[in-house]
Short mmCIF file of N, CA and C in Angstrom, two decimals:
data_model
loop_
_atom_site.label_atom_id
_atom_site.label_comp_id
_atom_site.label_asym_id
_atom_site.label_seq_id
_atom_site.Cartn_x
_atom_site.Cartn_y
_atom_site.Cartn_z
N MET N 504 4.34 -15.70 24.54
CA MET N 504 5.37 -14.79 25.58
C MET N 504 4.93 -13.84 26.19
N THR N 505 5.46 -12.75 27.13
CA THR N 505 5.00 -11.96 27.86
C THR N 505 5.12 -10.85 27.05
N GLU N 506 4.25 -9.99 27.49
CA GLU N 506 4.48 -8.48 26.71
C GLU N 506 5.77 -7.55 26.84
N GLU N 507 6.23 -7.79 28.04
CA GLU N 507 7.37 -7.53 28.69
C GLU N 507 8.44 -8.21 27.63
N ILE N 508 8.46 -9.30 27.47
CA ILE N 508 9.37 -9.84 26.63
C ILE N 508 9.37 -9.45 25.33
N ASP N 509 8.36 -9.31 24.53
CA ASP N 509 8.13 -9.09 23.19
C ASP N 509 8.64 -7.32 23.36
N PHE N 510 8.48 -6.75 24.22
CA PHE N 510 9.05 -5.22 24.57
C PHE N 510 10.29 -5.69 24.50
N ILE N 511 10.78 -6.37 24.86
CA ILE N 511 12.76 -6.43 25.21
C ILE N 511 12.97 -6.80 23.71
N LEU N 512 12.46 -8.20 22.80
CA LEU N 512 12.89 -8.11 21.54
C LEU N 512 13.18 -6.81 20.53
N GLU N 513 11.62 -6.13 20.87
CA GLU N 513 11.71 -5.13 19.55
C GLU N 513 12.49 -3.99 19.75
N SER N 514 12.66 -3.70 21.47
CA SER N 514 13.67 -2.69 21.17
C SER N 514 14.92 -3.11 21.15
N THR N 515 15.42 -4.39 21.59
CA THR N 515 16.96 -4.91 21.16
C THR N 515 16.85 -4.40 19.52
N GLU N 516 15.78 -5.32 18.62
CA GLU N 516 16.05 -5.11 17.28
C GLU N 516 16.33 -3.88 17.11
N GLU N 517 15.44 -2.84 17.42
CA GLU N 517 15.50 -1.37 16.96
C GLU N 517 16.94 -1.26 17.28
N SER N 518 17.45 -1.39 18.27
CA SER N 518 19.06 -0.95 18.69
C SER N 518 19.75 -1.47 17.77
N MET N 519 19.71 -2.40 17.56
CA MET N 519 20.67 -3.33 16.39
C MET N 519 20.55 -2.91 15.13
N ASN N 520 18.70 -2.39 14.65
CA ASN N 520 18.65 -1.85 13.53
C ASN N 520 19.86 -0.29 13.23
N GLY N 521 19.39 0.19 14.41
CA GLY N 521 20.19 1.95 14.68
C GLY N 521 22.21 1.55 14.68
N THR N 522 22.23 0.49 15.14
CA THR N 522 23.97 0.27 15.01
C THR N 522 24.18 0.06 13.74
N ILE N 523 23.59 -0.99 12.75
CA ILE N 523 23.73 -1.03 11.32
C ILE N 523 23.89 -0.02 10.71
N ALA N 524 22.79 1.22 11.11
CA ALA N 524 22.61 2.49 10.28
C ALA N 524 23.36 3.19 9.92
N HIS N 525 23.84 3.37 11.33
CA HIS N 525 25.40 4.24 12.28
C HIS N 525 26.70 3.75 11.40
N LEU N 526 26.50 2.28 11.25
CA LEU N 526 27.80 1.82 10.67
C LEU N 526 27.56 1.92 8.59
N GLU N 527 26.77 2.11 8.32
CA GLU N 527 26.37 2.13 6.87
C GLU N 527 26.67 3.81 6.81
N LYS N 528 26.24 4.69 8.14
CA LYS N 528 26.75 6.00 7.55
C LYS N 528 27.89 6.29 7.87
N GLU N 529 28.91 5.72 8.71
CA GLU N 529 30.40 5.83 8.85
C GLU N 529 30.80 5.19 7.32
N PHE N 530 30.69 4.05 7.12
CA PHE N 530 31.12 3.62 5.59
C PHE N 530 30.94 4.46 4.46
N LEU N 531 30.09 5.27 4.49
CA LEU N 531 30.25 6.45 3.55
C LEU N 531 30.98 7.23 3.95
N ASN N 532 31.83 7.60 4.98
CA ASN N 532 32.66 8.81 4.95
C ASN N 532 34.20 8.02 4.81
N ILE N 533 34.08 6.58 4.66
CA ILE N 533 35.48 6.07 3.77
C ILE N 533 35.61 6.14 2.83
N ARG N 534 36.12 6.63 1.67
CA ARG N 534 36.20 7.20 0.81
C ARG N 534 36.72 5.88 0.05
N ALA N 535 36.38 5.67 -1.51
CA ALA N 535 37.32 4.30 -2.22
C ALA N 535 37.30 5.28 -3.80
N GLY N 536 38.16 6.07 -3.77
CA GLY N 536 38.63 6.32 -4.62
C GLY N 536 38.04 7.34 -5.69
N LYS N 537 36.54 7.08 -5.77
CA LYS N 537 35.31 7.74 -6.31
C LYS N 537 35.19 9.13 -5.78
N ALA N 538 34.85 10.21 -6.02
CA ALA N 538 34.52 11.48 -5.72
C ALA N 538 32.85 11.50 -5.69
N SER N 539 32.45 11.75 -4.32
CA SER N 539 30.94 11.93 -3.65
C SER N 539 31.20 13.04 -2.77
N PRO N 540 29.82 13.50 -2.52
CA PRO N 540 29.34 14.54 -1.47
C PRO N 540 29.62 14.22 -0.54
N ALA N 541 29.33 12.74 -0.09
CA ALA N 541 29.34 12.23 1.24
C ALA N 541 30.66 12.55 2.17
N MET N 542 31.88 12.19 1.02
CA MET N 542 33.24 12.89 1.72
C MET N 542 33.31 13.46 2.26
N LEU N 543 32.73 14.81 1.88
CA LEU N 543 32.45 15.86 3.07
C LEU N 543 31.50 16.29 4.20
N GLY N 544 30.79 14.86 4.47
CA GLY N 544 29.78 15.12 5.55
C GLY N 544 30.39 15.24 6.74
N GLY N 545 31.26 14.76 6.97
CA GLY N 545 31.75 15.30 8.37
C GLY N 545 32.25 17.21 8.20
N VAL N 546 32.35 17.71 7.94
CA VAL N 546 33.20 19.24 7.43
C VAL N 546 31.73 20.11 7.64
N PHE N 547 32.62 20.90 9.03
CA PHE N 547 31.56 21.99 9.40
C PHE N 547 32.14 23.37 9.24
N VAL N 548 31.32 24.18 9.01
CA VAL N 548 31.82 25.19 8.77
C VAL N 548 31.43 26.28 9.63
N ASP N 549 32.58 27.62 10.07
CA ASP N 549 31.71 28.52 11.29
C ASP N 549 30.77 29.17 10.47
N TYR N 550 29.59 29.53 10.77
CA TYR N 550 28.78 30.19 9.75
C TYR N 550 28.28 31.21 10.74
N TYR N 551 28.99 32.34 10.85
CA TYR N 551 28.21 33.36 11.74
C TYR N 551 28.12 32.93 13.14
N GLY N 552 29.49 32.16 13.79
CA GLY N 552 29.40 31.81 15.34
C GLY N 552 28.64 30.82 15.45
N SER N 553 28.33 29.64 14.52
CA SER N 553 27.92 28.53 14.74
C SER N 553 28.38 27.43 13.80
N GLN N 554 28.28 26.11 14.35
CA GLN N 554 29.02 25.41 13.53
C GLN N 554 28.14 24.67 12.56
N THR N 555 27.92 24.56 11.02
CA THR N 555 27.39 24.37 10.26
C THR N 555 27.38 23.43 8.82
N PRO N 556 26.86 22.17 8.91
CA PRO N 556 27.34 21.37 8.02
C PRO N 556 27.55 21.94 6.31
N LEU N 557 28.70 21.68 6.04
CA LEU N 557 28.96 22.20 4.53
C LEU N 557 28.23 22.15 3.70
N SER N 558 27.42 20.85 3.76
CA SER N 558 26.14 21.27 2.75
C SER N 558 25.07 22.05 2.80
N GLN N 559 24.73 22.90 3.85
CA GLN N 559 23.96 23.97 4.45
C GLN N 559 24.58 25.69 3.51
N VAL N 560 25.60 25.51 3.43
CA VAL N 560 26.28 27.01 3.32
C VAL N 560 26.88 26.91 1.54
N SER N 561 26.86 25.61 1.12
CA SER N 561 27.17 25.72 -0.40
C SER N 561 26.48 24.41 -1.07
N LYS N 562 26.20 24.65 -2.30
CA LYS N 562 26.08 23.41 -3.17
C LYS N 562 27.08 22.50 -3.39
N ILE N 563 27.22 21.25 -3.17
CA ILE N 563 27.93 20.31 -3.39
C ILE N 563 28.15 19.67 -4.52
N SER N 564 28.64 19.70 -5.59
CA SER N 564 28.53 18.82 -7.20
C SER N 564 29.73 18.20 -7.35
N VAL N 565 29.20 16.57 -8.19
CA VAL N 565 30.72 16.15 -8.51
C VAL N 565 30.33 16.09 -10.21
N PRO N 566 31.29 16.64 -10.85
CA PRO N 566 31.20 16.81 -12.35
C PRO N 566 31.72 15.67 -12.87
N ASP N 567 32.63 14.87 -12.06
CA ASP N 567 33.20 13.58 -12.78
C ASP N 567 33.82 12.83 -11.41
N ALA N 568 34.31 11.66 -11.74
CA ALA N 568 34.54 10.96 -10.72
C ALA N 568 35.97 11.26 -9.60
N ARG N 569 36.61 12.44 -10.49
CA ARG N 569 37.85 12.91 -9.44
C ARG N 569 37.80 14.44 -8.96
N THR N 570 36.52 14.65 -9.00
CA THR N 570 36.40 16.18 -9.18
C THR N 570 35.32 16.28 -8.22
N ILE N 571 35.48 17.27 -7.15
CA ILE N 571 33.95 17.88 -6.12
C ILE N 571 34.10 19.27 -6.40
N THR N 572 33.20 19.80 -6.73
CA THR N 572 32.89 21.64 -6.95
C THR N 572 31.97 21.86 -5.56
N LEU N 573 32.44 23.22 -4.97
CA LEU N 573 31.38 23.42 -4.14
C LEU N 573 31.18 24.97 -4.57
N GLN N 574 29.92 25.53 -4.48
CA GLN N 574 29.74 26.83 -4.65
C GLN N 574 28.99 27.44 -3.43
N PRO N 575 29.88 28.40 -2.94
CA PRO N 575 28.73 29.16 -1.72
C PRO N 575 27.73 29.92 -2.17
N PHE N 576 26.88 29.83 -1.16
CA PHE N 576 25.67 30.70 -1.36
C PHE N 576 25.83 31.88 -0.93
N GLU N 577 26.83 32.48 -0.47
CA GLU N 577 27.53 33.44 -0.10
C GLU N 577 29.11 33.57 -0.40
N LYS N 578 28.93 34.44 -1.39
CA LYS N 578 30.51 34.70 -1.77
C LYS N 578 31.70 34.94 -0.89
N ASN N 579 31.49 35.59 0.19
CA ASN N 579 32.02 35.86 1.40
C ASN N 579 32.46 34.52 1.94
N MET N 580 31.83 33.33 1.68
CA MET N 580 32.18 32.17 2.60
C MET N 580 33.36 30.80 2.04
N LEU N 581 34.06 31.62 1.15
CA LEU N 581 35.10 30.84 0.09
C LEU N 581 35.67 30.92 0.95
N SER N 582 36.77 31.40 1.71
CA SER N 582 38.07 31.25 2.58
C SER N 582 37.64 30.52 3.79
N VAL N 583 36.40 30.70 4.30
CA VAL N 583 35.97 30.38 5.65
C VAL N 583 35.52 28.15 5.16
N ILE N 584 35.23 28.35 3.95
CA ILE N 584 34.82 26.77 3.41
C ILE N 584 36.40 26.32 3.16
N GLU N 585 36.97 26.86 2.46
CA GLU N 585 38.11 26.14 2.46
C GLU N 585 38.97 26.04 3.46
N LYS N 586 39.14 26.96 4.54
CA LYS N 586 39.92 26.72 6.17
C LYS N 586 39.17 25.72 6.48
N ALA N 587 37.82 25.22 6.36
CA ALA N 587 36.77 24.04 7.27
C ALA N 587 37.56 22.83 6.53
N ILE N 588 37.70 22.77 5.05
CA ILE N 588 38.09 21.73 4.79
C ILE N 588 39.41 20.83 5.12
N LEU N 589 40.36 22.36 5.24
CA LEU N 589 41.83 21.80 5.69
C LEU N 589 41.88 21.32 6.89
N ILE N 590 41.11 21.86 7.52
CA ILE N 590 40.72 21.79 9.31
C ILE N 590 40.14 20.23 9.51
N ALA N 591 39.44 19.78 8.98
CA ALA N 591 38.62 18.66 8.77
C ALA N 591 39.56 17.93 8.55
N ASN N 592 41.04 17.60 7.93
CA ASN N 592 42.40 16.71 7.43
C ASN N 592 41.44 15.54 7.17
N ILE N 593 41.00 15.61 6.06
CA ILE N 593 40.30 14.38 5.35
C ILE N 593 41.32 14.07 4.14
N GLY N 594 42.28 14.77 4.06
CA GLY N 594 43.49 14.31 2.98
C GLY N 594 43.12 15.16 1.20
N PHE N 595 42.17 16.32 2.04
CA PHE N 595 41.73 17.41 0.38
C PHE N 595 42.70 18.51 0.41
N ASN N 596 42.95 18.87 -0.88
CA ASN N 596 43.42 20.31 -1.20
C ASN N 596 42.79 21.11 -1.81
N PRO N 597 41.80 21.92 -1.37
CA PRO N 597 40.91 23.07 -1.84
C PRO N 597 41.37 23.58 -2.58
N MET N 598 41.20 24.12 -3.86
CA MET N 598 41.27 25.40 -4.59
C MET N 598 40.30 26.34 -4.85
N ASN N 599 40.64 27.59 -4.74
CA ASN N 599 39.55 28.38 -4.88
C ASN N 599 39.96 29.16 -6.04
N ASN N 600 38.73 29.20 -6.70
CA ASN N 600 39.11 30.32 -8.10
C ASN N 600 38.66 31.61 -8.40
N GLY N 601 37.75 31.96 -6.83
CA GLY N 601 37.21 33.18 -6.95
C GLY N 601 35.57 32.96 -6.91
N ASP N 602 35.23 31.93 -7.36
CA ASP N 602 33.56 31.57 -7.44
C ASP N 602 33.31 30.21 -7.05
N VAL N 603 34.41 29.66 -7.01
CA VAL N 603 34.10 27.92 -6.36
C VAL N 603 35.22 27.40 -5.95
N ILE N 604 34.80 26.26 -5.19
CA ILE N 604 36.03 25.74 -4.58
C ILE N 604 36.38 24.38 -5.05
N ILE N 605 37.03 23.81 -5.48
CA ILE N 605 37.34 23.04 -6.60
C ILE N 605 38.50 21.87 -5.81
N ILE N 606 37.56 20.60 -5.62
CA ILE N 606 38.76 19.74 -5.10
C ILE N 606 39.03 18.44 -5.67
N SER N 607 40.31 18.20 -6.10
CA SER N 607 40.32 17.34 -6.81
C SER N 607 40.80 15.95 -5.87
N VAL N 608 39.92 14.48 -6.16
CA VAL N 608 40.27 13.84 -5.35
C VAL N 608 41.22 12.72 -5.94
N PRO N 609 42.65 12.70 -5.04
CA PRO N 609 43.80 11.90 -5.89
C PRO N 609 43.41 10.51 -5.82
N PRO N 610 43.86 10.06 -6.97
CA PRO N 610 43.70 8.38 -6.70
C PRO N 610 44.26 7.56 -5.28
N LEU N 611 43.69 6.69 -4.81
CA LEU N 611 44.29 5.90 -4.08
C LEU N 611 45.52 5.01 -4.02
N THR N 612 46.55 5.44 -3.35
CA THR N 612 47.58 4.66 -3.33
C THR N 612 47.50 3.19 -2.73
N GLU N 613 48.43 2.05 -3.13
CA GLU N 613 48.12 0.69 -2.24
C GLU N 613 48.45 0.70 -0.64
N GLU N 614 49.07 1.82 -0.20
CA GLU N 614 49.14 1.82 1.54
C GLU N 614 47.74 2.31 2.00
N ARG N 615 47.12 3.54 0.83
CA ARG N 615 46.29 4.06 1.39
C ARG N 615 45.05 3.43 1.62
N ARG N 616 45.01 2.39 0.70
CA ARG N 616 43.83 1.82 0.32
C ARG N 616 43.59 0.57 1.65
N ARG N 617 44.78 -0.10 2.15
CA ARG N 617 44.88 -0.53 3.41
C ARG N 617 44.75 -0.34 4.50
N ASP N 618 44.85 1.30 4.48
CA ASP N 618 44.64 2.16 5.61
C ASP N 618 43.39 2.16 5.58
N LEU N 619 42.67 2.45 4.51
CA LEU N 619 41.08 2.88 4.64
C LEU N 619 40.42 1.13 5.06
N ALA N 620 41.25 0.19 4.29
CA ALA N 620 40.28 -1.16 4.84
C ALA N 620 40.71 -1.40 6.27
N LYS N 621 41.64 -0.70 6.95
CA LYS N 621 41.63 -1.50 8.58
C LYS N 621 40.84 -0.37 9.27
N GLN N 622 40.51 1.13 8.78
CA GLN N 622 39.50 1.54 9.15
C GLN N 622 38.23 1.53 8.96
N ALA N 623 37.61 0.70 7.91
CA ALA N 623 36.38 -0.07 7.73
C ALA N 623 36.55 -1.26 8.88
N LYS N 624 37.63 -1.86 9.19
CA LYS N 624 37.42 -3.15 9.71
C LYS N 624 37.10 -3.04 11.23
N SER N 625 38.01 -1.24 11.70
CA SER N 625 37.64 -0.79 12.94
C SER N 625 36.39 -0.27 13.33
N GLU N 626 35.45 0.31 12.29
CA GLU N 626 34.52 0.47 12.12
C GLU N 626 33.15 -0.51 12.58
N ALA N 627 33.41 -1.66 11.64
CA ALA N 627 32.63 -3.15 11.56
C ALA N 627 32.94 -3.49 13.26
N GLU N 628 34.10 -3.56 13.47
CA GLU N 628 34.21 -3.97 15.00
C GLU N 628 33.68 -3.25 16.03
N ASP N 629 33.36 -2.02 15.92
CA ASP N 629 32.54 -1.23 16.78
C ASP N 629 31.39 -1.31 16.84
N ALA N 630 30.66 -1.86 15.62
CA ALA N 630 29.44 -1.81 15.63
C ALA N 630 29.02 -3.33 15.93
N LYS N 631 29.63 -4.38 15.93
CA LYS N 631 29.35 -5.53 16.35
C LYS N 631 29.70 -5.67 18.22
N ILE N 632 30.32 -4.48 18.45
CA ILE N 632 30.22 -4.23 20.13
C ILE N 632 28.90 -3.22 20.43
N GLY N 633 28.39 -2.73 19.60
CA GLY N 633 27.73 -2.28 20.01
C GLY N 633 26.32 -3.46 19.79
N ILE N 634 26.38 -4.27 19.12
CA ILE N 634 25.41 -5.34 19.09
C ILE N 634 25.53 -6.23 19.73
N ARG N 635 26.76 -6.47 20.73
CA ARG N 635 26.79 -7.44 21.72
C ARG N 635 26.30 -6.73 22.96
N ASN N 636 26.54 -5.32 22.97
CA ASN N 636 26.00 -4.82 24.35
C ASN N 636 24.74 -4.78 24.09
N SER N 637 23.80 -4.38 23.15
CA SER N 637 22.12 -4.36 23.09
C SER N 637 21.95 -5.86 23.15
N ARG N 638 22.67 -7.29 23.29
CA ARG N 638 22.54 -8.22 23.57
C ARG N 638 22.91 -8.56 25.18
N LYS N 639 23.80 -7.75 25.83
CA LYS N 639 23.57 -8.02 26.89
C LYS N 639 22.70 -7.50 27.87
N ASP N 640 22.47 -6.21 27.44
CA ASP N 640 21.04 -5.23 27.96
C ASP N 640 19.96 -6.10 27.85
N ALA N 641 19.51 -6.76 26.85
CA ALA N 641 18.31 -7.90 26.72
C ALA N 641 18.49 -8.87 27.58
N ASN N 642 19.55 -9.24 27.59
CA ASN N 642 19.64 -10.44 28.70
C ASN N 642 19.40 -10.17 30.15
N THR N 643 19.92 -9.14 30.31
CA THR N 643 20.08 -8.46 31.94
C THR N 643 18.41 -8.09 32.30
N ASP N 644 17.75 -7.87 31.15
CA ASP N 644 16.28 -7.32 31.13
C ASP N 644 15.54 -8.72 31.25
N ILE N 645 16.03 -9.82 30.51
CA ILE N 645 14.96 -10.62 30.75
C ILE N 645 15.55 -11.79 32.12
N LYS N 646 16.60 -11.48 32.44
CA LYS N 646 17.10 -12.38 34.03
C LYS N 646 16.34 -11.39 34.68
N LYS N 647 15.82 -10.04 34.96
CA LYS N 647 15.08 -9.36 35.83
C LYS N 647 13.82 -9.88 36.14
N LEU N 648 13.07 -10.02 34.26
CA LEU N 648 11.60 -10.87 34.50
C LEU N 648 11.85 -11.86 35.25
N GLU N 649 12.62 -12.75 34.76
CA GLU N 649 12.74 -14.18 35.33
C GLU N 649 12.85 -14.13 37.02
N LYS N 650 13.48 -13.12 37.45
CA LYS N 650 13.40 -13.25 39.06
C LYS N 650 11.83 -12.38 39.53
N GLU N 651 11.67 -11.77 38.82
CA GLU N 651 10.05 -11.25 39.07
C GLU N 651 8.96 -12.37 38.87
N GLY N 652 9.19 -13.54 38.23
CA GLY N 652 8.13 -14.93 38.47
C GLY N 652 7.88 -14.98 37.27
N THR N 653 8.70 -14.53 36.30
CA THR N 653 8.12 -15.00 34.55
C THR N 653 8.67 -16.52 34.52
N SER N 654 7.90 -17.17 33.48
CA SER N 654 8.67 -18.66 33.62
C SER N 654 9.89 -18.84 33.17
N GLU N 655 10.85 -19.91 33.53
CA GLU N 655 12.18 -19.83 33.04
C GLU N 655 12.10 -20.55 31.72
N ASP N 656 10.95 -20.92 31.54
CA ASP N 656 10.98 -21.61 29.51
C ASP N 656 11.11 -20.53 29.05
N ILE N 657 10.22 -19.74 29.44
CA ILE N 657 9.50 -18.23 28.61
C ILE N 657 11.07 -17.75 28.22
N CYS N 658 11.91 -17.24 29.15
CA CYS N 658 13.10 -16.44 29.35
C CYS N 658 14.17 -17.13 28.79
N LYS N 659 14.50 -18.52 28.33
CA LYS N 659 14.96 -19.19 27.95
C LYS N 659 15.01 -19.07 26.74
N SER N 660 13.87 -19.23 26.09
CA SER N 660 13.54 -19.03 24.60
C SER N 660 13.81 -17.36 24.09
N ALA N 661 13.38 -16.41 25.15
CA ALA N 661 13.66 -15.09 24.64
C ALA N 661 15.07 -15.34 24.62
N GLU N 662 15.83 -15.49 25.62
CA GLU N 662 17.32 -15.44 25.36
C GLU N 662 18.15 -15.92 23.92
N GLU N 663 17.39 -17.14 23.67
CA GLU N 663 17.55 -18.01 22.39
C GLU N 663 17.41 -17.12 20.79
N GLU N 664 16.19 -16.07 21.53
CA GLU N 664 16.01 -15.44 20.35
C GLU N 664 16.60 -14.26 20.10
N VAL N 665 17.10 -13.43 21.37
CA VAL N 665 18.08 -12.39 21.51
C VAL N 665 19.43 -12.87 20.97
N GLN N 666 19.49 -14.44 20.96
CA GLN N 666 21.21 -14.61 20.34
C GLN N 666 20.93 -15.06 18.98
N ASN N 667 19.46 -15.53 18.43
CA ASN N 667 19.68 -15.71 16.87
C ASN N 667 19.83 -13.85 16.70
N LEU N 668 18.89 -12.88 17.23
CA LEU N 668 19.00 -11.47 16.60
C LEU N 668 20.43 -11.25 16.36
N THR N 669 20.97 -11.43 17.41
CA THR N 669 22.50 -11.06 17.56
C THR N 669 23.40 -11.76 16.51
N ASN N 670 23.33 -12.88 16.38
CA ASN N 670 23.63 -13.97 15.09
C ASN N 670 23.79 -13.12 13.70
N ALA N 671 22.57 -12.84 13.59
CA ALA N 671 21.82 -12.10 12.40
C ALA N 671 22.52 -11.00 11.81
N TYR N 672 22.80 -10.34 12.86
CA TYR N 672 22.71 -8.84 13.01
C TYR N 672 24.47 -9.01 12.59
N ILE N 673 25.62 -9.47 13.29
CA ILE N 673 26.44 -9.78 13.03
C ILE N 673 27.35 -10.10 12.04
N LYS N 674 26.26 -11.06 11.06
CA LYS N 674 26.49 -11.51 9.99
C LYS N 674 26.11 -10.39 8.87
N LYS N 675 25.49 -9.66 9.15
CA LYS N 675 25.10 -8.59 8.33
C LYS N 675 25.87 -7.41 8.29
N ILE N 676 26.85 -7.34 9.56
CA ILE N 676 27.91 -6.52 9.52
C ILE N 676 29.03 -7.29 8.76
N ASP N 677 29.48 -8.34 9.00
CA ASP N 677 30.26 -8.79 8.03
C ASP N 677 30.16 -8.96 6.71
N GLU N 678 28.97 -9.07 6.19
CA GLU N 678 28.92 -8.47 4.86
C GLU N 678 28.97 -7.45 4.17
N LEU N 679 28.56 -6.56 5.29
CA LEU N 679 28.56 -4.91 4.89
C LEU N 679 29.89 -5.00 4.60
N LEU N 680 30.95 -5.48 5.68
CA LEU N 680 32.77 -5.02 5.80
C LEU N 680 32.97 -5.82 4.35
N ALA N 681 32.59 -6.54 3.90
CA ALA N 681 33.19 -7.73 2.77
C ALA N 681 32.94 -6.47 1.57
N LEU N 682 31.79 -6.43 1.41
CA LEU N 682 31.44 -5.28 0.14
C LEU N 682 32.53 -3.78 -0.01
N LYS N 683 32.30 -3.40 1.57
CA LYS N 683 33.22 -2.04 1.68
C LYS N 683 34.72 -2.34 1.55
N GLU N 684 35.38 -3.46 2.03
CA GLU N 684 36.67 -3.62 1.40
C GLU N 684 36.68 -3.91 0.01
N ALA N 685 35.86 -4.69 -0.74
CA ALA N 685 35.59 -5.27 -1.80
C ALA N 685 35.98 -3.76 -3.05
N GLU N 686 35.02 -2.41 -2.27
CA GLU N 686 34.95 -1.45 -2.94
C GLU N 686 36.18 -0.77 -2.56
N ILE N 687 36.61 -0.90 -1.60
CA ILE N 687 38.24 0.07 -1.28
C ILE N 687 39.10 -0.57 -2.40
N MET N 688 39.60 -1.57 -1.81
CA MET N 688 40.49 -2.32 -2.87
C MET N 688 40.31 -2.40 -4.33
N LYS N 689 39.34 -2.45 -4.83
CA LYS N 689 39.20 -2.39 -6.42
C LYS N 689 39.80 -1.06 -6.96
N VAL N 690 40.81 -1.25 -7.89
CA VAL N 690 41.67 -0.07 -8.43
C VAL N 690 40.98 0.42 -9.56
#
């Protein structure tokens, strides 16, 4: 195969890997009943005028499966952090005891588990769309090469290779989704 086709295949695979990495990151934000610092990954605090990730203004720890504690690096940040958690609307009610913020992670109800499973399915579907878009871009680039004089056989085999990559990554997404759903539905 030509260098251009190798480059197209490599960049397509890189793009698909990026989509998988994004999906895994999104799955971390979908909680499955156990307390985890990743649950607060999307919370940003107004720190002297700039939006700063919560992990950069406080120490986040998980003393047990149902509790998250936040120890701010600066005492005056307690109320700001508390407010940021409420604004993030992630279903937590932070309690401030003057030194630390304590978050009790409530057990998931059956209805909430179903909602989280739907959310996971939606994220997986978005990832599949990303994979298909990568395939479409690669096939468009291959067609351009064919018009520029690259042999039809080489282009056909490159398109087949792109389709094989697509199938492999869609299968990987389905596997990740099955694992996440099992984790969510486990009581």
